[in-house]
XYZ file of C-alpha atoms in Angstrom:
330
model
C 4.898 86.953 -138.005
C 3.937 90.615 -139.654
C 5.936 89.918 -142.801
C 3.722 87.042 -143.481
C 0.083 88.569 -142.955
C -0.752 90.156 -145.807
C -3.734 91.573 -144.108
C -5.061 91.195 -140.902
C -8.550 92.669 -140.122
C -12.201 92.285 -138.160
C -15.573 92.870 -139.686
C -18.316 94.301 -137.236
C -21.971 94.227 -138.490
C -20.215 94.337 -141.984
C -17.564 96.716 -141.978
C -13.949 96.979 -141.237
C -13.390 97.930 -137.712
C -10.006 99.033 -136.737
C -7.412 96.568 -137.711
C -6.630 94.221 -134.204
C -3.232 94.579 -132.155
C -3.456 91.345 -130.899
C -5.017 88.281 -133.005
C -6.450 86.453 -129.431
C -8.516 89.265 -128.756
C -9.707 89.875 -132.071
C -11.100 86.030 -131.898
C -12.663 86.685 -128.044
C -13.988 89.934 -129.351
C -15.633 88.207 -132.477
C -17.264 84.899 -130.461
C -18.439 87.530 -127.989
C -20.075 90.102 -130.056
C -22.121 87.545 -132.427
C -21.994 89.774 -135.094
C -18.260 90.329 -135.973
C -15.419 87.711 -137.786
C -11.560 87.949 -138.462
C -10.113 87.660 -141.491
C -6.446 86.734 -141.654
C -4.314 86.517 -145.262
C -1.091 84.750 -144.780
C 1.434 84.655 -147.633
C 3.460 81.251 -147.562
C 3.935 81.313 -143.692
C 6.673 78.524 -142.285
C 5.028 75.851 -139.826
C 6.476 77.686 -137.092
C 4.908 81.304 -138.131
C 2.003 79.576 -138.751
C 1.583 77.731 -135.179
C 0.051 80.752 -133.698
C -2.651 81.202 -136.102
C -3.614 77.112 -135.384
C -3.044 77.414 -131.958
C -6.220 80.638 -131.628
C -8.635 79.126 -134.124
C -8.003 74.946 -132.665
C -7.341 74.425 -136.640
C -7.441 70.237 -138.027
C -3.629 69.088 -137.624
C -4.141 67.774 -141.009
C -5.662 70.585 -142.891
C -2.556 72.561 -141.453
C 0.291 70.268 -143.174
C -2.007 70.268 -146.513
C -1.407 74.396 -145.997
C 1.798 74.160 -145.561
C 2.831 71.524 -147.682
C 0.904 73.797 -150.725
C 0.955 70.989 -153.505
C -2.552 69.754 -153.331
C -5.100 69.639 -155.534
C -8.605 71.640 -155.437
C -10.690 69.729 -152.539
C -13.170 70.807 -149.731
C -12.891 69.158 -146.180
C -15.040 69.143 -143.068
C -13.504 69.211 -139.951
C -15.350 69.200 -136.269
C -14.150 73.869 -135.792
C -13.482 74.402 -139.734
C -14.485 73.988 -143.104
C -10.864 73.673 -145.182
C -10.961 74.490 -148.988
C -8.014 74.342 -151.739
C -8.293 76.881 -155.098
C -6.024 77.041 -157.369
C -5.794 80.854 -158.823
C -4.306 80.267 -162.330
C -3.179 83.492 -164.234
C -2.108 83.200 -167.567
C 1.152 85.192 -169.042
C 0.799 88.163 -171.252
C 1.957 86.524 -175.031
C 0.884 82.920 -173.903
C 3.657 82.421 -172.637
C 3.905 80.702 -169.463
C 0.086 79.498 -167.440
C 0.856 80.687 -163.803
C -0.408 78.368 -160.789
C -1.294 78.954 -157.450
C -2.556 77.334 -154.221
C -5.022 79.591 -152.341
C -6.226 77.692 -149.179
C -9.808 79.015 -146.869
C -10.577 77.994 -143.637
C -13.505 78.961 -142.247
C -15.190 78.673 -138.820
C -17.761 80.404 -136.609
C -16.179 83.069 -136.544
C -12.914 83.796 -138.378
C -11.607 83.511 -141.788
C -7.727 81.852 -142.817
C -6.881 82.628 -146.080
C -3.371 81.277 -147.039
C -1.906 81.610 -150.031
C 1.385 80.129 -151.670
C 2.221 81.440 -155.481
C 1.859 84.538 -157.565
C -1.503 84.547 -159.195
C -3.496 86.569 -156.113
C -6.721 87.182 -156.077
C -7.466 88.423 -152.767
C -6.188 91.611 -153.150
C -9.347 92.969 -155.295
C -11.625 90.747 -153.233
C -11.003 92.508 -150.063
C -11.519 95.387 -151.180
C -14.433 94.489 -153.235
C -16.181 93.249 -150.243
C -15.809 95.737 -147.852
C -17.166 98.477 -150.176
C -20.770 96.150 -150.058
C -21.340 95.766 -146.156
C -24.406 94.138 -146.904
C -22.472 90.785 -148.017
C -20.115 91.099 -145.748
C -23.183 91.046 -142.788
C -23.269 87.679 -143.912
C -20.047 86.527 -142.271
C -17.190 84.188 -143.193
C -19.973 82.517 -145.613
C -19.785 85.627 -147.610
C -15.589 86.023 -147.577
C -15.490 81.743 -149.018
C -18.088 83.109 -151.602
C -16.521 85.997 -152.551
C -12.872 84.291 -153.329
C -14.292 80.858 -154.945
C -16.358 83.261 -156.845
C -13.170 85.413 -158.187
C -11.365 81.983 -158.548
C -13.550 80.855 -160.886
C -14.136 84.131 -162.700
C -10.405 84.242 -163.347
C -10.521 80.718 -164.847
C -13.155 81.968 -167.664
C -10.987 84.460 -168.649
C -8.198 82.053 -168.591
C -9.610 79.769 -170.786
C -10.808 82.550 -173.459
C -7.336 83.637 -173.236
C -6.009 80.210 -174.393
C -8.771 79.999 -176.543
C -7.882 82.732 -178.618
C -3.852 81.326 -178.170
C -5.394 78.615 -179.870
C -6.664 79.542 -182.766
C -3.790 81.684 -183.485
C -1.855 78.696 -183.490
C -4.276 76.736 -185.708
C -3.515 79.926 -188.343
C 0.457 79.128 -188.088
C 0.631 75.885 -188.516
C -1.754 75.300 -191.419
C -0.336 78.504 -193.322
C 1.651 77.045 -196.950
C 4.582 77.673 -195.007
C 4.012 76.969 -192.133
C 2.176 73.553 -192.679
C 5.186 71.494 -192.289
C 7.098 73.394 -190.468
C 9.953 71.980 -188.174
C 8.865 72.860 -184.339
C 5.092 73.017 -185.239
C 4.245 69.539 -183.243
C 5.915 70.386 -180.384
C 4.228 74.203 -180.016
C 0.878 71.747 -180.368
C 2.033 69.476 -177.567
C 3.487 72.461 -175.218
C -0.032 74.581 -175.545
C -1.485 71.221 -174.652
C 0.351 70.772 -171.387
C -0.712 74.199 -170.949
C -4.516 72.958 -171.216
C -4.143 69.951 -168.940
C -2.564 72.096 -166.081
C -5.299 74.070 -166.313
C -7.260 71.211 -165.951
C -6.149 70.263 -163.121
C -6.803 73.604 -161.353
C -10.504 73.363 -162.676
C -12.039 70.064 -162.772
C -12.213 68.597 -159.648
C -13.166 71.665 -158.276
C -16.717 70.286 -159.535
C -17.171 68.739 -156.920
C -16.490 70.774 -153.253
C -18.989 73.349 -155.677
C -21.042 71.023 -156.089
C -21.570 70.140 -151.708
C -21.776 74.013 -151.266
C -23.927 74.709 -153.612
C -25.788 72.125 -151.895
C -26.516 74.009 -149.237
C -25.409 70.830 -146.222
C -22.151 72.220 -145.316
C -21.136 73.319 -141.944
C -20.580 77.201 -141.265
C -22.253 77.929 -144.621
C -25.599 79.652 -144.164
C -28.271 77.819 -145.951
C -29.477 80.956 -147.290
C -25.955 80.919 -149.979
C -26.955 78.484 -151.721
C -27.969 80.045 -155.202
C -24.835 82.391 -154.758
C -22.747 78.724 -154.478
C -24.752 77.433 -157.042
C -23.995 80.402 -159.587
C -20.351 79.609 -159.426
C -20.767 76.163 -159.777
C -22.134 76.800 -163.020
C -19.550 78.915 -164.009
C -16.582 76.473 -163.133
C -18.872 73.925 -165.561
C -18.925 75.775 -168.521
C -15.274 76.960 -167.598
C -14.756 72.576 -167.643
C -16.664 72.239 -171.020
C -14.637 75.120 -172.844
C -11.454 73.198 -171.511
C -12.615 70.030 -172.494
C -13.044 71.800 -176.212
C -9.530 72.866 -176.182
C -8.103 69.274 -175.227
C -10.320 68.132 -178.677
C -9.793 71.000 -180.766
C -5.590 70.236 -180.043
C -6.078 67.010 -180.200
C -7.998 67.465 -183.460
C -5.399 69.828 -184.823
C -2.000 67.485 -183.765
C -3.688 64.161 -185.956
C -4.131 66.735 -188.859
C -1.123 68.654 -188.892
C 1.271 65.236 -188.769
C -1.446 63.645 -191.189
C -0.266 67.444 -193.709
C 3.175 66.316 -192.612
C 2.883 63.101 -193.700
C 1.730 63.889 -196.997
C 4.232 66.970 -197.889
C 6.567 64.199 -197.275
C 4.790 61.569 -199.965
C 4.846 63.958 -202.288
C 8.757 65.223 -201.471
C 9.184 60.887 -201.861
C 7.700 61.116 -205.227
C 9.200 63.528 -206.682
C 13.035 62.299 -205.528
C 11.884 59.020 -206.723
C 11.213 61.279 -210.503
C 13.923 62.583 -210.542
C 15.701 59.328 -209.753
C 14.323 57.366 -212.820
C 15.484 60.436 -214.799
C 18.518 59.854 -213.754
C 18.558 55.719 -213.770
C 17.819 55.693 -217.789
C 20.754 57.476 -219.025
C 22.843 55.943 -216.309
C 21.853 52.264 -218.113
C 23.130 53.293 -221.216
C 25.996 55.246 -220.466
C 26.856 51.809 -218.613
C 25.860 49.120 -220.979
C 28.230 51.690 -223.650
C 31.597 52.109 -221.684
C 31.882 47.870 -220.905
C 34.890 48.443 -223.703
C 33.908 44.973 -225.086
C 34.673 44.462 -229.037
C 31.593 43.228 -230.610
C 29.421 45.279 -229.501
C 26.152 46.642 -231.919
C 26.896 49.738 -233.243
C 30.313 50.188 -231.105
C 32.399 51.058 -234.376
C 29.434 53.054 -236.375
C 29.745 56.719 -236.484
C 25.915 56.676 -235.448
C 26.580 55.585 -232.348
C 27.560 57.997 -230.267
C 24.846 60.321 -231.107
C 22.366 57.124 -231.300
C 23.744 56.942 -227.366
C 23.055 60.464 -226.581
C 19.458 60.412 -228.405
C 18.288 57.633 -226.859
C 19.279 59.408 -222.964
C 17.572 62.322 -223.711
C 14.596 61.254 -225.450
C 14.221 58.707 -222.609
C 14.160 61.849 -220.044
C 11.743 63.959 -221.839
C 9.744 61.449 -221.931
C 9.789 60.656 -218.244
C 9.404 63.748 -217.302
C 6.352 64.602 -219.460
C 4.791 61.146 -217.549
C 5.764 62.649 -214.418
C 4.399 65.811 -214.318
C 1.453 64.578 -215.651
C 0.873 62.478 -213.165
C 1.449 65.585 -210.670
C 4.655 63.799 -209.519
C 6.514 66.908 -210.306
């Protein structure tokens, strides 16, 4: 269990007390005190490792199952003894290679907060450190932790959205350069980027309804005075979702424009091929007619027949070339 617990601390009057040696004693102290709460952070616990915490706080079995399976969409569930919030933190790898998505489950009760993290994206270390430097915020108890965690995740969404937009501008410039407009692989790069935006949207869009409920001030275990703070988080989330929708629309437009540009380029190539084929076809026809070995053919036995045939061939090629050039086919 110690390897699974990232951090475990008892906070009294907004300040961190001595780290508890036993979770049961810490929970009892927090409930007796009235101004204290316990915050336990876990990383990818197994069912056996999580059972101790489950028993101490009386967490609902359905919420425990969701926290262990770690393949949940963002949601907010209210149970008799706790509140259960699922978040999906994201991290955009440097260079735009990968969008890393983790999962973060937050259990909030009257005197405890339990966070369960899955995946590499982790905003909690900085959140805990920042809260411990602000005892006036921590005095608000588990509600303060819930707000700080949600605020950190959503604020990072804005950073990821900005990074995606920057990379999309670079991709757009690359696709529409004269050399890159018809380059093979442009459509696949656009589609791969669209997949990143879709994955990011799966993290942000479903969180809208839970944040709206927390901002309403009617959710148990959340103090009504915190309503403006959760409303601020909800506003930031709305901005992120609008940003993501804009990225998705722009990607669709870029893909459509790129495919249209490829089609135009292919039409240009076909016109050029057709023009050259026409210029080759006329002399081929003349040569074919005069190569049929019949005795009675005009100009067959004339001394000027051969140069006349060559003149017709060259002349037809010159006429066709000038005509196609004037029309822009060559």
